[in-house]
XYZ file of C-alpha atoms in Angstrom:
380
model
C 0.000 0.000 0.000
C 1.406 3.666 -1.031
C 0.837 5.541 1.965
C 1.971 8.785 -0.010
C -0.353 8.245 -2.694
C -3.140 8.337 -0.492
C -2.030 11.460 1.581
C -1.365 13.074 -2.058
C -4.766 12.354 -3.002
C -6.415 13.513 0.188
C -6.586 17.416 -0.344
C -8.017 16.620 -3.739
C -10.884 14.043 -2.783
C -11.791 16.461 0.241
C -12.305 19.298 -2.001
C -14.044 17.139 -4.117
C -16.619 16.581 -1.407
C -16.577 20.055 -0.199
C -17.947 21.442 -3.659
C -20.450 18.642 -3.443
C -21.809 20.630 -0.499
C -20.457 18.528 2.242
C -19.189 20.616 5.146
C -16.070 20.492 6.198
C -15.886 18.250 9.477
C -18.294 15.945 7.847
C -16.057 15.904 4.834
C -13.133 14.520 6.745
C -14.756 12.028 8.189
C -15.797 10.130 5.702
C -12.902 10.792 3.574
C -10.940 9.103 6.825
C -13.420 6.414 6.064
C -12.259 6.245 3.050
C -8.809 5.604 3.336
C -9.118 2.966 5.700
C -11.530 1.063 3.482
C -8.511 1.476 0.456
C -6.236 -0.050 3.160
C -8.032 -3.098 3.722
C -8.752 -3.530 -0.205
C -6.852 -1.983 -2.289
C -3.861 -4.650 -1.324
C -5.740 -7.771 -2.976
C -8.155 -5.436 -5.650
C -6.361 -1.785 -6.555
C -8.658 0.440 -8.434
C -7.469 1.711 -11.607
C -8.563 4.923 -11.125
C -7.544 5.717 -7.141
C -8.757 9.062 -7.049
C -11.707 8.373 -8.426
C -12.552 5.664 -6.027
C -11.446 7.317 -3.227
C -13.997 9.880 -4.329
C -16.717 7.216 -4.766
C -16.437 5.891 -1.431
C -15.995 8.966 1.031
C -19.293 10.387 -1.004
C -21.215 7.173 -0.164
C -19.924 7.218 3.200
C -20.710 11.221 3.592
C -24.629 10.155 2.734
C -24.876 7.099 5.038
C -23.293 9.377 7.619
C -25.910 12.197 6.965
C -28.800 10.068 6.434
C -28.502 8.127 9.863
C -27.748 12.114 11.351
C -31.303 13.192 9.992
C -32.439 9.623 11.470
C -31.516 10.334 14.946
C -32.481 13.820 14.737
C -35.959 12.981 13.818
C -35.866 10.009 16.686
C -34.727 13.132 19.210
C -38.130 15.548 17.485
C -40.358 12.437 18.184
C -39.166 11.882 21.418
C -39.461 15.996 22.422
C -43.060 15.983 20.536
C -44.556 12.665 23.168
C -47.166 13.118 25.279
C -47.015 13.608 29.450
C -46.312 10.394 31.059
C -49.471 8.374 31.744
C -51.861 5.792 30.800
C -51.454 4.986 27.083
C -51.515 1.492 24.932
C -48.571 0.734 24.071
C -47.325 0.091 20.237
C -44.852 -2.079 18.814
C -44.399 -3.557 15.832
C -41.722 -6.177 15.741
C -43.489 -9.175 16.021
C -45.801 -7.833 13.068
C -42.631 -7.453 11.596
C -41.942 -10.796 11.844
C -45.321 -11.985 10.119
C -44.517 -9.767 7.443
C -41.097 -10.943 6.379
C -42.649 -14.640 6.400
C -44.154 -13.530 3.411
C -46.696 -16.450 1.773
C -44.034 -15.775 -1.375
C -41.188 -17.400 0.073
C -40.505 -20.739 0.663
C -40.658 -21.370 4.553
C -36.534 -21.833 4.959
C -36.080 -18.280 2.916
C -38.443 -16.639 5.080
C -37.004 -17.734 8.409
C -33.234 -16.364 6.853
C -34.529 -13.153 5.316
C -36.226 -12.441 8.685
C -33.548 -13.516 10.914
C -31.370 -11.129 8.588
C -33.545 -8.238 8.221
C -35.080 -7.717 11.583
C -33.537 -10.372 14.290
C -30.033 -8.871 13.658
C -27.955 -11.847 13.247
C -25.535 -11.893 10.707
C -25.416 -14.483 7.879
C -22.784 -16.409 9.731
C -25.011 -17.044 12.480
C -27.902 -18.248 9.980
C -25.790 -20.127 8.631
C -24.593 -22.142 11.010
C -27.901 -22.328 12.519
C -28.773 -24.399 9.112
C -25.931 -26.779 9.211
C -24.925 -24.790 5.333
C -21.845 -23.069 4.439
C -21.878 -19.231 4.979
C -21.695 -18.556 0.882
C -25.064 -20.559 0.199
C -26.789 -18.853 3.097
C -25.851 -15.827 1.807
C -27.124 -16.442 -1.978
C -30.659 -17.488 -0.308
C -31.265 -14.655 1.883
C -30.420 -12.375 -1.762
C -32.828 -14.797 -3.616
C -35.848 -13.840 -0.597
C -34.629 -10.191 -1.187
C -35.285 -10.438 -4.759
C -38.025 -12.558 -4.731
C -39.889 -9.550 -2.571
C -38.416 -7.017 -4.217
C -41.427 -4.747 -5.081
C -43.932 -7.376 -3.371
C -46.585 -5.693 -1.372
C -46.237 -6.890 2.183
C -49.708 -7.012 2.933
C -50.405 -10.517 3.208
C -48.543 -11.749 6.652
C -47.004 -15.184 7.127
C -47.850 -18.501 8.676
C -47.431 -18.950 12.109
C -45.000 -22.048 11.991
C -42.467 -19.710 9.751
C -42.474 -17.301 12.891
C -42.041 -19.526 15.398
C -39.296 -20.987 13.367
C -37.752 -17.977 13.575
C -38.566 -16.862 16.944
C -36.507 -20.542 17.951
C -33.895 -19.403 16.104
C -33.021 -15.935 17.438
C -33.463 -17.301 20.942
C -30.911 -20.148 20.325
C -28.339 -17.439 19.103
C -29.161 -15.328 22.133
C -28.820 -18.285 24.695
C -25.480 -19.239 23.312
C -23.757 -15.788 24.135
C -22.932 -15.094 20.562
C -25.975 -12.191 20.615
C -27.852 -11.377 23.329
C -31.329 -11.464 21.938
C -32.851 -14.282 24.288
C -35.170 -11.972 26.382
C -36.280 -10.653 23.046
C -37.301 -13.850 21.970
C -39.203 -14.860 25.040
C -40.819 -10.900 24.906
C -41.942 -11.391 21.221
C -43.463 -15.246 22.042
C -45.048 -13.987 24.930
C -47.140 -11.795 22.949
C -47.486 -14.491 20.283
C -49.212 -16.788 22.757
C -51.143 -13.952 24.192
C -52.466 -13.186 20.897
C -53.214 -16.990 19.450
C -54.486 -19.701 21.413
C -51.950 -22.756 19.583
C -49.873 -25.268 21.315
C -47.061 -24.893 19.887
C -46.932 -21.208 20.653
C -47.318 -22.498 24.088
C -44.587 -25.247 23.368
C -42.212 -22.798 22.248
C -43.113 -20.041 25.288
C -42.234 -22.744 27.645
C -39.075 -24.364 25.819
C -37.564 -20.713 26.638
C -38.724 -20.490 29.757
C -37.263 -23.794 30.863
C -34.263 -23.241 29.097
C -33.452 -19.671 29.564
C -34.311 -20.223 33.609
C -30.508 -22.524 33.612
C -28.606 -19.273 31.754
C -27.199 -17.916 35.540
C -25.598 -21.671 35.615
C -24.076 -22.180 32.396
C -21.216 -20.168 32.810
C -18.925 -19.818 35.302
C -16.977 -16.222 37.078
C -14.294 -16.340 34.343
C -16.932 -16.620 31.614
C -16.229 -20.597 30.928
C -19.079 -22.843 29.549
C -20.468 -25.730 33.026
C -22.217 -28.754 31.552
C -25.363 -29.174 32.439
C -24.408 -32.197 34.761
C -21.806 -29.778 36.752
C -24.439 -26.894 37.036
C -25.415 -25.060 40.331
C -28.939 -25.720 40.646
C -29.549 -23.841 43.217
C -29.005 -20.514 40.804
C -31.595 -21.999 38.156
C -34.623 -19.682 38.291
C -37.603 -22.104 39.914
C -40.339 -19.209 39.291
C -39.362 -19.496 35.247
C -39.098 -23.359 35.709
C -42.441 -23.504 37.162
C -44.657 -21.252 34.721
C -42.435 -23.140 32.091
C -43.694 -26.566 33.201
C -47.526 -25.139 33.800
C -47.841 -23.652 30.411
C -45.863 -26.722 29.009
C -48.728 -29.282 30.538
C -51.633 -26.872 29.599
C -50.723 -27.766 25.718
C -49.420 -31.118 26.159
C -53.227 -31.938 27.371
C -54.507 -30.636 24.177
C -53.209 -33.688 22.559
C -51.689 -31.731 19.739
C -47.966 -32.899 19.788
C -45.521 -30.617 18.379
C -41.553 -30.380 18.032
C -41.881 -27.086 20.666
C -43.525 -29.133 22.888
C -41.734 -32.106 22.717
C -38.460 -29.843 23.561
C -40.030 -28.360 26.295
C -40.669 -31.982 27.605
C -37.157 -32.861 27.668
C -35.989 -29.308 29.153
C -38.627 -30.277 31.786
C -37.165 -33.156 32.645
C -33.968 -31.932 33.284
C -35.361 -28.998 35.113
C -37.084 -32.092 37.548
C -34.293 -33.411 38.278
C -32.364 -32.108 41.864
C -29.307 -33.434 40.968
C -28.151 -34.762 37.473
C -27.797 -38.523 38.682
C -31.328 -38.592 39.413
C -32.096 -37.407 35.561
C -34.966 -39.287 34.027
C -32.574 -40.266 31.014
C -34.907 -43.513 29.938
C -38.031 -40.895 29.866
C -35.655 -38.504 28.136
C -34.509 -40.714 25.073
C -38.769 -41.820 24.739
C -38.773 -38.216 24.010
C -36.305 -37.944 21.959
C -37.787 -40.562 20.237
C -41.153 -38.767 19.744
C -38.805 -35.484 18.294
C -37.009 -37.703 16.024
C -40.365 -38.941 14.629
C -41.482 -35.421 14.272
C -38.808 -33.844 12.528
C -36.038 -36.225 11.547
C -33.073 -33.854 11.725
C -30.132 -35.046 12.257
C -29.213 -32.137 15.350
C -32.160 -34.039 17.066
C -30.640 -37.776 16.352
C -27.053 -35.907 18.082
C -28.373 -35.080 21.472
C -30.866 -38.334 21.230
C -27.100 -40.336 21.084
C -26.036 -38.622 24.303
C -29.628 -39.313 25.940
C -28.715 -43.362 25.183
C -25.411 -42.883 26.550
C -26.902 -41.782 29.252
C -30.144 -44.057 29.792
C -28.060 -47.444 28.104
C -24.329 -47.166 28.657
C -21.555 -44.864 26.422
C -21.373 -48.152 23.730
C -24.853 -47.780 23.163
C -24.981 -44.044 23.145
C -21.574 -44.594 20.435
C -23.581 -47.283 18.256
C -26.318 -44.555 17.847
C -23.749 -42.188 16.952
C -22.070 -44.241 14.507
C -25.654 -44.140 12.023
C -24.798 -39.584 11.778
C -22.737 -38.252 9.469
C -19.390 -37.893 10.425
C -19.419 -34.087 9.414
C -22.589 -33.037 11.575
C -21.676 -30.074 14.121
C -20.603 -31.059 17.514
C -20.406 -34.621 16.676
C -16.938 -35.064 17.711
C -17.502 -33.841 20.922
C -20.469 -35.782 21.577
C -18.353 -38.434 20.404
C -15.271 -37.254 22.626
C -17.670 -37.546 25.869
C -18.991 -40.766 25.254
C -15.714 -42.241 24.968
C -14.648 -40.788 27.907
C -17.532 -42.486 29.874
C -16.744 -45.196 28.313
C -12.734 -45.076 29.779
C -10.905 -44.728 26.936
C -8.807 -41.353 27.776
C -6.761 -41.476 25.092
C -9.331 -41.382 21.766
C -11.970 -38.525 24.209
C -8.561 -36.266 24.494
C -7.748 -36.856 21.142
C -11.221 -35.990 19.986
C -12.004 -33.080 22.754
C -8.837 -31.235 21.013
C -10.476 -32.199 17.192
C -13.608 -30.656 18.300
C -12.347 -27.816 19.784
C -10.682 -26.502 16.145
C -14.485 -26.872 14.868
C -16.470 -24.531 17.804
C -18.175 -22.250 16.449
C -17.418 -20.062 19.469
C -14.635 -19.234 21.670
C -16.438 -20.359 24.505
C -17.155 -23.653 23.566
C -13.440 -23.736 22.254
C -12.085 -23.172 25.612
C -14.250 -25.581 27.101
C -13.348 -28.059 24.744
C -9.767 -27.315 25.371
C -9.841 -27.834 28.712
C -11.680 -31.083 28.492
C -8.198 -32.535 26.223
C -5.739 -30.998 28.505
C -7.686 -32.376 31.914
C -7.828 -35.809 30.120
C -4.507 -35.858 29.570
C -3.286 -35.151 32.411
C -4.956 -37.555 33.573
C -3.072 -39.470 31.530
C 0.510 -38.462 31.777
């Protein structure tokens, strides 16, 4: 990079801007902008015209800069321009959102991606990962939704299933520390099952609940990941656990079985439990079976291999895991653990470390870590 090229070309590209009708201060900026962005590209893709990228960029930058300015000012007028405090119904609009961006137009998977995109916040990594695909394809379907609404009318709000599909989805990114939108999720299904009387609503409502009631738990001081099995219970939230566990039995009597519900079952389960030895593991894998029947995925086939570990013995929990494919998130560490209970140190450390180059998270990396280096200790 020709750091004197681009202070030579500075004055120019300001003025530039400045004749544009950008004032001064705001000028700088995003010319400032602008150099770092040739920085990071320029190295791998130089422009054959520099000045006139230069130019190209700061400009755009100077808009998006001046557009989100008049945002916020308009924000700060609407705030100034509110009524006195007192009784008033309150308005918001992101779950409609949500039924919106499900539009009937889109196929269901599109729909969840676009909307996880456009209003949950989480970037196409997350999605991605959420949907077992590489980052590249995600990214080519949430531009095919785009398209495909381009200039669509959203008038005509989605199906219920797509929303709670997505409404899962944001709170499993939000309970895993990688965005905290977990409260928002349980906010937005709250009002979902206040507004429509369905199970699964329900089922959903109290799979949060139940899950989000361990969160205090699952981490310790230092910000490390505890298994469930090493978990505090005392700091689980019993209020959550037991409005989870009402509303859970309130739509399990309906006798309208649903994946939600059949979640919330096993969360329940382990919420039951005082201590993890006295886990109802043999209920837990009849559940899993029910799941598995439900949806077939193959996420839902991983943790039912742990549940046999547990309920059968680790060779039986390993024979289950032998029938998933090899590449499947996680399935190296749920592999790692079983040999472990099973007593062979040396192929769980081996594995523990494997897995740990293939978390999607730092967390779960260090935890992983940890796992190979305690094992082989152990060892040594």
């Amino acid at each position: 990079m020709d750091e004197a090229l681009l202070r030579g070309l500075t004055p120019g590209v300001l003025g530039v801007l400045v004749r544009r009708g950008a004032d001064f201060a705001a000028a700088e900026d995003a010319v400032q902008d602008a150099l770092v962005e040739a920085v990071r590209v320029w190295p791998s893709d130089p422009p054959r015209d520099a000045k006139g990228w230069l130019i190209a960029v700061a400009w755009r930058r100077f808009l998006d800069a001046t557009r989100a300015d008049t945002a916020r000012r308009r924000r700060e007028d609407l705030v100034d321009e509110e009524p006195a405090p007192g009784p008033a119904v309150g308005v918001d609009d992101t779950l409609r959102l949500y039924f919106l961006c499900a539009h009937p137009s889109l196929t269901p998977s599109s729909a969840v991606a676009l909307t996880l995109r456009a209003v949950g916040g989480l970037t196409t990594r997350q999605i991605a990962r959420a949907y077992l695909v590489p980052e590249a394809t995600m990214a080519q379907r949430i531009s095919r939704a785009k398209r495909t609404v381009s200039g669509v009318r959203f008038d005509r709000p989605g199906d219920v299933a797509t929303v709670l599909r997505v409404l899962y989805l944001v709170f499993n990114e939000g309970y895993s520390g990688d965005v905290d939108l977990a409260a928002e999720a349980i906010r937005l299904t709250r009002q979902l099952a206040a507004a429509i009387d369905h199970p699964e609503v329900a089922g959903l409502l109290a799979l949060m609940l139940l899950h989000h009631a361990r969160r205090a738990a699952r981490t310790a001081p230092d910000g490390s990941l505890v298994p469930l099995a090493e978990q505090d219970r005392s700091r689980w939230d019993t209020r959550a656990i037991a409005e989870g566990v009402g509303i859970l039995q309130s739509a399990l009597a309906r006798d309208r079985l649903g994946e939600f519900q059949a979640q919330a079952a096993i969360a329940a389960l382990h919420a039951d439990a005082l201590t993890a030895e006295e886990t109802d593991w043999v209920q837990i894998v009849e559940w899993y079976d029910e799941l598995t029947a439900l949806t077939d995925s193959p996420v839902v086939r991983l943790n039912r291999a742990v549940a046999v570990g547990e309920a059968d013995g680790p060779r039986a929990g390993l024979a289950a895991l032998a029938e998933l494919d090899e590449t499947l998130p996680r399935r190296t560490a749920v592999a790692a653990y079983l040999h472990e209970r099973d007593g062979d140190l040396t192929t769980a450390a081996r594995l523990y470390a494997e897995a740990a180059q293939k978390a999607a998270n730092l967390a779960e990396r260090d935890h992983l870590t940890r796992r190979a280096a305690r094992l082989n200790t152990r060892r040594a």
